[in-house]
Short mmCIF file of C-alpha atoms in Angstrom, two decimals:
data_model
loop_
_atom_site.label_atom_id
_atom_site.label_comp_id
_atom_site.label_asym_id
_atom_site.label_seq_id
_atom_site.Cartn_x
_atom_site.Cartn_y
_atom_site.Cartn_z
CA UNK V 1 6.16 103.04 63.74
CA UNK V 2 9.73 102.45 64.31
CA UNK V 3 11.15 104.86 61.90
CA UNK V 4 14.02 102.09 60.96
CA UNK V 5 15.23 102.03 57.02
CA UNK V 6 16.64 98.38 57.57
CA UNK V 7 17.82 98.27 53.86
CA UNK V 8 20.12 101.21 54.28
CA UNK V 9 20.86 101.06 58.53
CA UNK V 10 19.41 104.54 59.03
CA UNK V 11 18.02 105.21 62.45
CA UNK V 12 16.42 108.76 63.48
CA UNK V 13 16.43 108.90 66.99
CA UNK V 14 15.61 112.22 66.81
CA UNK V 15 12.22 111.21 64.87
CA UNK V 16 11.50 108.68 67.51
CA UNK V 17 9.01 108.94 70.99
CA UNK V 18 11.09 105.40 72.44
CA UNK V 19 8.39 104.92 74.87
CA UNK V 20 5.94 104.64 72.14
CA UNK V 21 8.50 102.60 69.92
CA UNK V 22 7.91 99.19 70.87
CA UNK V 23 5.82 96.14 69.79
CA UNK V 24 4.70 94.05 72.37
CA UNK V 25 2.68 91.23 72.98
CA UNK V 26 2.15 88.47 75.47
CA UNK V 27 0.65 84.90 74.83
CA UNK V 28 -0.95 82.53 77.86
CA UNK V 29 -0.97 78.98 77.40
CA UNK V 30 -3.66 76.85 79.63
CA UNK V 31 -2.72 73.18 81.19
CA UNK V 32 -4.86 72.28 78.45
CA UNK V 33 -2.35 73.97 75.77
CA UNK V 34 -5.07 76.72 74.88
CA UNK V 35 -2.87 79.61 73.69
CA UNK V 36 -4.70 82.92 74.13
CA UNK V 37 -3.25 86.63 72.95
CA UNK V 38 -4.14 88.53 76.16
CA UNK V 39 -2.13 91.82 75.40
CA UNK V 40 -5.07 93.78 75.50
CA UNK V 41 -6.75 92.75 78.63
CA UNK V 42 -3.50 94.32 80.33
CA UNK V 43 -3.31 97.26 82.43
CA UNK V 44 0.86 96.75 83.10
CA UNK V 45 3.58 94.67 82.08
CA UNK V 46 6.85 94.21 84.67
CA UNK V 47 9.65 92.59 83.96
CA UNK V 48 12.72 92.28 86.42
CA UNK V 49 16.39 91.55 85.85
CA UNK V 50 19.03 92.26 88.49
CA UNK V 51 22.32 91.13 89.50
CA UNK V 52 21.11 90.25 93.02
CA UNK V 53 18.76 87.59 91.32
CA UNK V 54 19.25 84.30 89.84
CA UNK V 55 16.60 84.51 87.43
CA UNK V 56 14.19 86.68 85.99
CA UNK V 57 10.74 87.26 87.29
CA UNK V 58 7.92 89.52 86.73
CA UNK V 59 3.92 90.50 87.18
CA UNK V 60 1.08 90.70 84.96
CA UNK V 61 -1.77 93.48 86.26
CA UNK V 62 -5.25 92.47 83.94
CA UNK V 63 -8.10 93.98 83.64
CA UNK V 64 -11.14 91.44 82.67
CA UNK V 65 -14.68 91.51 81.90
CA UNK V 66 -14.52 87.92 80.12
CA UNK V 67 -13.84 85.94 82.54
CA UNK V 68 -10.99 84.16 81.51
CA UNK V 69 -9.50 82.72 84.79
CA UNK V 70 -12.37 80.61 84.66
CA UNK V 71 -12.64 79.61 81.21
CA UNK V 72 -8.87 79.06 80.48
CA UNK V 73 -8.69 77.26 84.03
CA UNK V 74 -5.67 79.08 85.98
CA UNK V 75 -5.58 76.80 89.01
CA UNK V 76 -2.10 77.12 89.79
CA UNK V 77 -0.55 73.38 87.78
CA UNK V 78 2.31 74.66 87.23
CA UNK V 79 2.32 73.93 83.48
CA UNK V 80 0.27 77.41 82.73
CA UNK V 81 2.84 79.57 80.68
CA UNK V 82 3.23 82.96 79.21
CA UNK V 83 5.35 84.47 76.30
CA UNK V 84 6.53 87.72 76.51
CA UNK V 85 7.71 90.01 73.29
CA UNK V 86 8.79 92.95 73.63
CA UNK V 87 11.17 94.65 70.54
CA UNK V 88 12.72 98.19 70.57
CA UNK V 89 15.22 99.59 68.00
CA UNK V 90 18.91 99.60 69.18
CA UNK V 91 19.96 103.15 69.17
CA UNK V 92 23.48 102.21 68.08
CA UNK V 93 24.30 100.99 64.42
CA UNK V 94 27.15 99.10 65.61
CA UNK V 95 25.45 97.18 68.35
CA UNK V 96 23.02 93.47 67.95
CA UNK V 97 19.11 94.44 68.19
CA UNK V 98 17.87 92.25 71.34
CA UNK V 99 14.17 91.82 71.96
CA UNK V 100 12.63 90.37 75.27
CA UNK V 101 11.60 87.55 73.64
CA UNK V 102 11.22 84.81 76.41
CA UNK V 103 8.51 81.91 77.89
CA UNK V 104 7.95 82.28 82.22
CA UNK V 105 5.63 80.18 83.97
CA UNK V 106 2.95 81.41 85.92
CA UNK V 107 3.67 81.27 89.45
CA UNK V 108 1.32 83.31 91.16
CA UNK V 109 -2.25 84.55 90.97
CA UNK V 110 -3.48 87.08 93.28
CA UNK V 111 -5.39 90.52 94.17
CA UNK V 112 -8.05 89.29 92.50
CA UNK V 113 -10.69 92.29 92.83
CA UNK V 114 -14.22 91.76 91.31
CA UNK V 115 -15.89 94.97 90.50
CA UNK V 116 -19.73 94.67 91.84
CA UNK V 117 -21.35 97.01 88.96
CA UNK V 118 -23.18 94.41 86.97
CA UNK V 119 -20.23 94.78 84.51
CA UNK V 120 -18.61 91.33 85.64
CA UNK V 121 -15.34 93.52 85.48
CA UNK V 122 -12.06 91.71 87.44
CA UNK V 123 -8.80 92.73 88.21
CA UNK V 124 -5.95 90.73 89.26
CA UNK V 125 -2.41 90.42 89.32
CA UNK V 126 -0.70 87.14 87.27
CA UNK V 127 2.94 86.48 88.54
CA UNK V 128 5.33 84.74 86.72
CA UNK V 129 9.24 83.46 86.76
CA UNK V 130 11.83 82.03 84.68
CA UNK V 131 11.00 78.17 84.01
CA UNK V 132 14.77 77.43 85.79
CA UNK V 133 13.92 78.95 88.73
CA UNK V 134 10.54 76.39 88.74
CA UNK V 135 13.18 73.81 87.85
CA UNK V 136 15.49 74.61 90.56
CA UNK V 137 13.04 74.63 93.27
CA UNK V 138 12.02 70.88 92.33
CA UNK V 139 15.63 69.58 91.97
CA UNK V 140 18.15 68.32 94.76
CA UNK V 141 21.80 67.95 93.95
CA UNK V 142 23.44 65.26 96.47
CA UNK V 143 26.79 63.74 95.23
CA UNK V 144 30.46 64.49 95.51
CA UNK V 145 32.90 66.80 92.69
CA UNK V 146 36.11 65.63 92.56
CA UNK V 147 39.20 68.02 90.90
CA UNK V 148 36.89 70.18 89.10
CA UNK V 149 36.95 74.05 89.09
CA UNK V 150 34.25 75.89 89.74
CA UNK V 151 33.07 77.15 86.61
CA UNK V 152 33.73 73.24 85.12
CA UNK V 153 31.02 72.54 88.19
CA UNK V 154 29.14 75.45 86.81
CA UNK V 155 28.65 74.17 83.44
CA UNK V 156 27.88 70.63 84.46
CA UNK V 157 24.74 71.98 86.70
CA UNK V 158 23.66 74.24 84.05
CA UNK V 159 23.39 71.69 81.46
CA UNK V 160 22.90 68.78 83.29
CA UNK V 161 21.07 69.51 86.00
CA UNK V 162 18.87 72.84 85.44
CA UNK V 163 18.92 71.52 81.72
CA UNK V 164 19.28 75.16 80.01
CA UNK V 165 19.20 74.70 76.42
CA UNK V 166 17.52 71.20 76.31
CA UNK V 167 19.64 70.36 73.66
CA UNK V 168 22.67 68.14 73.35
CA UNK V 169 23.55 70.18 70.25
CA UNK V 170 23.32 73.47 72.10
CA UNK V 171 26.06 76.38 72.26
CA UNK V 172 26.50 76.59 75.85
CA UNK V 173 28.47 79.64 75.74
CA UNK V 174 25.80 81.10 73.71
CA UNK V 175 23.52 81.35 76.93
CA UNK V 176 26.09 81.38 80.43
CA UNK V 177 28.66 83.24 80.61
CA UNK V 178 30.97 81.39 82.47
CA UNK V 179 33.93 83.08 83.37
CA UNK V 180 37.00 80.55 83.89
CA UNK V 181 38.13 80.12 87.55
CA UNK V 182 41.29 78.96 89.26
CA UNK V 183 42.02 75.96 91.04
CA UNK V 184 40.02 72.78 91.24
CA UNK V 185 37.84 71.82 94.38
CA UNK V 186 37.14 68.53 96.30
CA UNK V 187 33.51 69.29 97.75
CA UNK V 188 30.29 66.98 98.53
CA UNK V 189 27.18 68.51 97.71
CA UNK V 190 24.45 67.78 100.49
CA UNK V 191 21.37 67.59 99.32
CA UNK V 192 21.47 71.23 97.80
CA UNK V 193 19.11 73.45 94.95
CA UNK V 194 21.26 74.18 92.14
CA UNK V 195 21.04 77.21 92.51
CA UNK V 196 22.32 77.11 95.71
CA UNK V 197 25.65 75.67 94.65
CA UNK V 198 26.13 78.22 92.12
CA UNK V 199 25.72 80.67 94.93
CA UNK V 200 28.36 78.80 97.12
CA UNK V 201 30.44 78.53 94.33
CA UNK V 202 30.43 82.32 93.49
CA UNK V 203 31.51 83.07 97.11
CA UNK V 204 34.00 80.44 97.33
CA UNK V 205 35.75 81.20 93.88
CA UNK V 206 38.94 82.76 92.41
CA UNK V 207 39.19 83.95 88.68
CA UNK V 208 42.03 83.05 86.65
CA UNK V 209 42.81 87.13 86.75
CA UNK V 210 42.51 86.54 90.83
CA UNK V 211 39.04 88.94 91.15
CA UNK V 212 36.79 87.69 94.13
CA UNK V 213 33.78 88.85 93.44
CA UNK V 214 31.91 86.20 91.44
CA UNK V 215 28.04 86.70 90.85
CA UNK V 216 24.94 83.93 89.37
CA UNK V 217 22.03 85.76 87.91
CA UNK V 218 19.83 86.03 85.20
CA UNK V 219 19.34 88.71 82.38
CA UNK V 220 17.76 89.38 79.02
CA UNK V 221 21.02 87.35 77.06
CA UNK V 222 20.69 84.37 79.25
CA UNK V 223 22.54 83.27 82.82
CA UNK V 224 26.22 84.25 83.90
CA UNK V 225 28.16 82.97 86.49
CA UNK V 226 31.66 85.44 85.94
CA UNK V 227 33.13 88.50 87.72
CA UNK V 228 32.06 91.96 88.50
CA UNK V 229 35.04 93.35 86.84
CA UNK V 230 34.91 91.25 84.25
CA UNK V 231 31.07 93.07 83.75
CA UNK V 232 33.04 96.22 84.04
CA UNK V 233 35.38 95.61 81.49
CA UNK V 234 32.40 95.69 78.97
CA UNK V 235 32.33 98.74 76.44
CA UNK V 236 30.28 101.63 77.53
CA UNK V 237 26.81 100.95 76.00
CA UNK V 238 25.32 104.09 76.32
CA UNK V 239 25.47 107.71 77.21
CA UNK V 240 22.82 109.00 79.37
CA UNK V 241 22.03 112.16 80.46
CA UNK V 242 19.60 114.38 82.74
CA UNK V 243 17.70 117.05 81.80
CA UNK V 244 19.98 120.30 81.95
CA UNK V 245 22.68 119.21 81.46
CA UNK V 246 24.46 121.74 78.55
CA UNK V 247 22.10 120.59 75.64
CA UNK V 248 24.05 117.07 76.42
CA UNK V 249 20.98 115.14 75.33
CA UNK V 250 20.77 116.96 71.55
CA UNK V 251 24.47 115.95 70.70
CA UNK V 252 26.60 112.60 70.20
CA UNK V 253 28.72 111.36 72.61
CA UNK V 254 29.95 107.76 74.35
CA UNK V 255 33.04 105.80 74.54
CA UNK V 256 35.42 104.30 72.33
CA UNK V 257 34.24 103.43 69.23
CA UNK V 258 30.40 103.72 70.02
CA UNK V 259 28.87 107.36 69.28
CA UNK V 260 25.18 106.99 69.87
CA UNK V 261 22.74 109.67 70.78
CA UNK V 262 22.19 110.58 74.14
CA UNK V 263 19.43 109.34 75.98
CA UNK V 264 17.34 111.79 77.86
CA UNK V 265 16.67 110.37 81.46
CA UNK V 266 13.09 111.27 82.59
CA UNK V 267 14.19 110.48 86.50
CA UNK V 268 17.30 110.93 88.80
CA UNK V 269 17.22 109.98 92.34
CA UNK V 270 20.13 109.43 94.24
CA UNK V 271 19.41 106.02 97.02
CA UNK V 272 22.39 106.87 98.45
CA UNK V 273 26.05 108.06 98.58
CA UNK V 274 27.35 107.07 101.15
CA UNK V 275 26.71 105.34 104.77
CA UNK V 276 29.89 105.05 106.52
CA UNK V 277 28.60 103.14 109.32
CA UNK V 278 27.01 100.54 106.84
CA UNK V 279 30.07 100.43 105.24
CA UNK V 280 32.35 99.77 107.60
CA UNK V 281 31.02 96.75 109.01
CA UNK V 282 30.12 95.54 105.74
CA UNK V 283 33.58 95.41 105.02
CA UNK V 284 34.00 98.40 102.78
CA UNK V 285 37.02 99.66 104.09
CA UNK V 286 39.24 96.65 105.06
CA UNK V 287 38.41 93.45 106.76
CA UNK V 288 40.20 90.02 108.71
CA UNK V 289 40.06 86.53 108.01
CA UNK V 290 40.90 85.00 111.16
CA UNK V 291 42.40 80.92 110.17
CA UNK V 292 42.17 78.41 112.70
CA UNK V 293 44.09 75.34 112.45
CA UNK V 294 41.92 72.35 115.20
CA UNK V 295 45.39 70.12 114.74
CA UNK V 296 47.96 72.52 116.05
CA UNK V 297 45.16 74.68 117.99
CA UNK V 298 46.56 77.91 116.18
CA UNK V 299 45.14 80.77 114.97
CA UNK V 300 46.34 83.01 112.06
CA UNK V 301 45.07 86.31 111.03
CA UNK V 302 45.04 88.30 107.72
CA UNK V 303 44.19 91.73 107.21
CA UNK V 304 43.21 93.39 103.61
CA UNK V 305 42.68 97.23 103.41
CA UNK V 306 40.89 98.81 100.21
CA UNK V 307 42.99 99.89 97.72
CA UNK V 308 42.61 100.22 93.98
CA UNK V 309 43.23 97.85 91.33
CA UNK V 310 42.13 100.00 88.57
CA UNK V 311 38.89 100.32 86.75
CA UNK V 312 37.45 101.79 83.95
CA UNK V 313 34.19 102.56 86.39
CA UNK V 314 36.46 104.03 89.19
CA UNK V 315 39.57 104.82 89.00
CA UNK V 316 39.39 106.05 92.78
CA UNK V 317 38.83 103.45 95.34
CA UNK V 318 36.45 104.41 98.47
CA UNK V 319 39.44 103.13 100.17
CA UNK V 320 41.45 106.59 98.79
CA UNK V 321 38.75 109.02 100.28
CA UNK V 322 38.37 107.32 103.52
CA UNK V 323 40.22 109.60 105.33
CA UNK V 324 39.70 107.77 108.88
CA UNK V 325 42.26 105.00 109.50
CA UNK V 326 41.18 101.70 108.12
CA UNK V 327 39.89 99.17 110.90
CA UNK V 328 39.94 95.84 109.72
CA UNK V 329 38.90 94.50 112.82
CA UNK V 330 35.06 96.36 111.94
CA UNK V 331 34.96 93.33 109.85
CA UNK V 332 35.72 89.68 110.99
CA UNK V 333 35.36 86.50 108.84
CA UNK V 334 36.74 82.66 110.29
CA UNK V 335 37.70 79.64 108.44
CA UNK V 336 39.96 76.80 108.62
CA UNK V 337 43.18 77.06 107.79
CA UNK V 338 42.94 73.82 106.00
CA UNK V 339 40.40 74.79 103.55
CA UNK V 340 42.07 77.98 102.96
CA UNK V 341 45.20 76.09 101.76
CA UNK V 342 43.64 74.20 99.81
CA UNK V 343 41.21 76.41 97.41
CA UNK V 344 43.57 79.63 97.68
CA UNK V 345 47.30 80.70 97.27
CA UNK V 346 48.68 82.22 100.25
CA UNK V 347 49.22 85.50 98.53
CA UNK V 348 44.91 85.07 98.05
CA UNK V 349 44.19 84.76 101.84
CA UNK V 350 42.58 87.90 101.79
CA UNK V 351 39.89 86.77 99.29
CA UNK V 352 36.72 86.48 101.58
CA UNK V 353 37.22 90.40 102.44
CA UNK V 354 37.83 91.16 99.46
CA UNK V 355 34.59 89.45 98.17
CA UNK V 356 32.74 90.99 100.97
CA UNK V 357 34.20 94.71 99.82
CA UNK V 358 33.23 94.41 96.34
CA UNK V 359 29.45 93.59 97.03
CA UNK V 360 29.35 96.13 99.59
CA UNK V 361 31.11 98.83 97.41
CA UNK V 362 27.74 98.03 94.97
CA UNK V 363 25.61 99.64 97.46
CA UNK V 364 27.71 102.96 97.58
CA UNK V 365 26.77 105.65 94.81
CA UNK V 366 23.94 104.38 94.17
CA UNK V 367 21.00 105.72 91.99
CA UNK V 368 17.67 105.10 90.28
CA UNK V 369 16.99 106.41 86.86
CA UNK V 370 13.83 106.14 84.59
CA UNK V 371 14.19 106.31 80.78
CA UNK V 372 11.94 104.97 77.54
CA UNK V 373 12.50 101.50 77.57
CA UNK V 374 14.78 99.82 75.95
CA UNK V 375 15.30 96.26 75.71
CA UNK V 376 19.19 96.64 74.13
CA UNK V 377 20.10 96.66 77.84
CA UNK V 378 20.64 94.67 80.39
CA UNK V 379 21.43 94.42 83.84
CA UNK V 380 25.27 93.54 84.26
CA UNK V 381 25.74 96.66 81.29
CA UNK V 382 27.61 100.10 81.94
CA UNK V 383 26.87 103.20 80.45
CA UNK V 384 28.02 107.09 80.86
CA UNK V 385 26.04 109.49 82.76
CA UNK V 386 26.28 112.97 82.46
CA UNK V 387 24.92 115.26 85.60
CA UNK V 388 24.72 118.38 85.68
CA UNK V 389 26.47 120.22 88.88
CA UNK V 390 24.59 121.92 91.29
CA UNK V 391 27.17 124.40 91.63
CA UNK V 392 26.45 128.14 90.15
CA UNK V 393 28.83 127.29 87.15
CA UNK V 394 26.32 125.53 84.72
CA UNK V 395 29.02 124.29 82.66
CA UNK V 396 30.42 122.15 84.58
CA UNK V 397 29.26 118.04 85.03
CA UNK V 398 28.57 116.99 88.80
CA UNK V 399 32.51 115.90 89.48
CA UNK V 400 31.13 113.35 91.95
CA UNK V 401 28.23 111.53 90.39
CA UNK V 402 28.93 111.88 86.35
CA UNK V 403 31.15 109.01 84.92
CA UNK V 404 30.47 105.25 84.86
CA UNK V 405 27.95 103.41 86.17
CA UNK V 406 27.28 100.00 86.32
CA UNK V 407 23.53 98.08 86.13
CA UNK V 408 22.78 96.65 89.01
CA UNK V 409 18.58 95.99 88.68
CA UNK V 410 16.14 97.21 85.73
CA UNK V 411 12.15 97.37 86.19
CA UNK V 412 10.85 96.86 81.97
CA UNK V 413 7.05 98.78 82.46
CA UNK V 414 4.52 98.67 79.70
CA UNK V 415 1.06 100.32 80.78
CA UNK V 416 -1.12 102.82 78.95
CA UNK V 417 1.82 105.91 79.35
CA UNK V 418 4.19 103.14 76.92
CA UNK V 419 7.12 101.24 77.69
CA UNK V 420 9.99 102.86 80.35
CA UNK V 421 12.77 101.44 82.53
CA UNK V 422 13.84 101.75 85.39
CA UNK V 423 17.40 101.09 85.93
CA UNK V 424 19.23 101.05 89.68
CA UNK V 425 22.83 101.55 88.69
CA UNK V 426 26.29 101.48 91.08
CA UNK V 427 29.70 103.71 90.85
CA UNK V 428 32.13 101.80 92.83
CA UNK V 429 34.74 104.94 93.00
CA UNK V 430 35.36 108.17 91.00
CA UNK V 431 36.17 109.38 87.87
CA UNK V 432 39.20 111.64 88.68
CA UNK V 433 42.16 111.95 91.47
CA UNK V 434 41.09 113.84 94.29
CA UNK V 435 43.45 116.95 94.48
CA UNK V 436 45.57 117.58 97.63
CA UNK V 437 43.57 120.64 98.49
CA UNK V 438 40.36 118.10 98.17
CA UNK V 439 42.17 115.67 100.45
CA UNK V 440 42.64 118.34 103.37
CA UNK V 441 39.30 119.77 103.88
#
């Protein structure tokens, strides 16, 4: 039971097993239209979200003895659907509840494993993906944008083209976020998905607060096309913590005006820290755009280092503890010089690096936890972690890897244990100035 007094907004968390919290169900729908409750024919239930994506996806594991792919007919048409439900209580008071509450079409049908005991048992794995992404693979955008930005583009494909909403009455900002970008382009479109436009257009964009680092995915609230540190500017969601750390997990804590209680992660692994190599030809540390100009057969060149603009996840750029000298020659990008006049300022030349740091910084400090599930998160979120040090004094929070994180991925898991998440979350910097005595080991 979810131990909720709605009348009065009471919530004891400290009554409540999350992983056993939820109700859950998931309907299939037939070409014919059949609709069939199959919740309990399933052994697991995975849902992915992640920034990297644009859309959602996920897999269905069943276990049958009915023998329902050949009564309802799953033949692969396309039209077969399923709804997914899932609802969790929101552990803050001052936050929206948010279910998964959403319809994916079946795309997939595989491992299917018949069980020879005279039982007429079958397993078999049912995949499925958002209905845009089935839309996007059987659309072709060929025609030419004239002095439009990119997010006016944006919003044109979305409800024009991909059709997200299917109403002429409908809220578009209630579903994309669609943060505003500068300058208007002159592009032809050549025969491209929509989806990847948006992708073009999130590498070849500006904000109107000059951040290069424009992403298109898919979460629980619907589809953004907007910065990463716009996403970072978010309040702090939650505060998580790992086991032993100071009794952090039986007291209230978070940022601002949110005081929730802590939630107890069952799973810390750390992916990785750092890779210098990876990161300095990635473009980490400092990259050049090299401009070529076919008219006047020159050649320009523009260098960008890392350095901090400030950020409530990191207020300590990898560029600060890179203690080698920055070579932004690791890292070589070329364009014309035209187009660069065009779409940027000429204090923005250095926007392709910077682009190209920012996604790269997102696969430094970078960690996998597992919690109960919750469906009051998403990926694109940040939250507070608290770590406990490994040093001998247990007092003190791992300086390195507590602070902010950002949600890069989450894995939603329902199976016989209840529901769980798995969340892959980013640190683009640290959480304090790194003393002089730091600096000089």
């Amino acid at each position: 039971k979810l131990l909720r007094n709605q009348q009065q907004g009471e919530y004891m968390s400290e009554l409540i097993n999350m992983k056993q919290a939820s109700e859950w169900y998931v309907l299939l729908t037939n070409i014919k239209g059949d609709e069939v409750d199959i919740t309990t024919t399933i052994q697991q239930l995975s849902v992915y979200e992640s920034i990297y994506n644009n859309s959602m996806f996920g897999t269905l594991i069943i276990e049958d003895d009915t023998g329902f792919i050949e009564t309802l007919g799953l033949i692969g048409s396309g039209e077969e659907t399923i709804e997914v439900f899932i609802e969790t209580p929101n552990a803050s008071e001052n936050m929206e509840t948010n279910n998964i509450e959403k319809v994916f079409v079946i795309n997939s049908l595989t491992n299917v494993n018949r069980v020879l005991d005279g039982t007429g048992k079958t397993t078999f794995s049912l995949g499925f993906v958002s209905p845009y992404l089935v839309k996007n693979n059987t659309t072709k955008i060929s025609r030419s944008f004239n002095a439009m930005t990119s997010s006016e583009i944006v919003e044109y494909t979305a409800l024009d083209i991909l059709e997200i909403g299917g109403d002429d009455n409908f809220d578009f900002s209630s579903l994309v976020t669609n943060t505003p970008t500068k300058y208007t382009k002159n592009i032809v479109v050549p025969n491209w998905k929509p989806f990847d436009l948006m992708n073009f257009l999130a590498k070849n964009s500006i904000s109107v607060d000059g951040n290069s680092n424009y992403i298109f995915f898919e979460n629980n609230e619907g589809f953004h096309f907007t910065t990463i540190e716009d996403l970072k500017q978010q309040e702090i969601i939650r505060m998580i913590t790992v086991n032993g750390t100071n009794d952090a997990g039986n007291k209230q804590g978070g940022i601002g005006e949110i005081l929730i209680e802590g939630n107890n992660a069952e799973s810390y692994d750390e992916l990785t820290r750092f890779d210098i190599s990876s990161g300095t030809s990635n473009g980490m540390y400092g990259g050049r755009m090299v401009a070529h100009n076919i008219l006047t057969k020159s050649v320009e060149t523009y260098d960008i280092t890392n350095t901090p603009k400030g950020s409530k996840l990191g207020d300590v750029g990898f560029g600060d503890v890179f203690r080698k000298d920055q070579e932004p020659s690791s890292h070589i990008g070329y364009m014309s010089s035209n187009y660069l006049y065009d779409v940027h300022d000429k204090e923005e030349r250095s926007h392709y690096p910077l682009y190209d740091m920012k996604i790269s910084e997102l696969r430094s400090n970078l960690i996998k936890l597992t919690l109960p599930g919750d469906t009051n998160v998403f990926a694109g979120n940040t939250f507070e972690l608290l770590l406990p040090s490994t040093s001998h004094d247990s007092q003190e929070m791992d300086r390195y890897m507590s602070g902010n994180y950002f949600i890069t991925a989450i894995h939603h898991k329902i199976n016989s244990s209840g529901y769980e998440m798995t969340m892959e979350c980013s640190k683009d910097g640290f959480d304090f100035e790194l003393d002089e005595s730091t600096m000089e080991q």
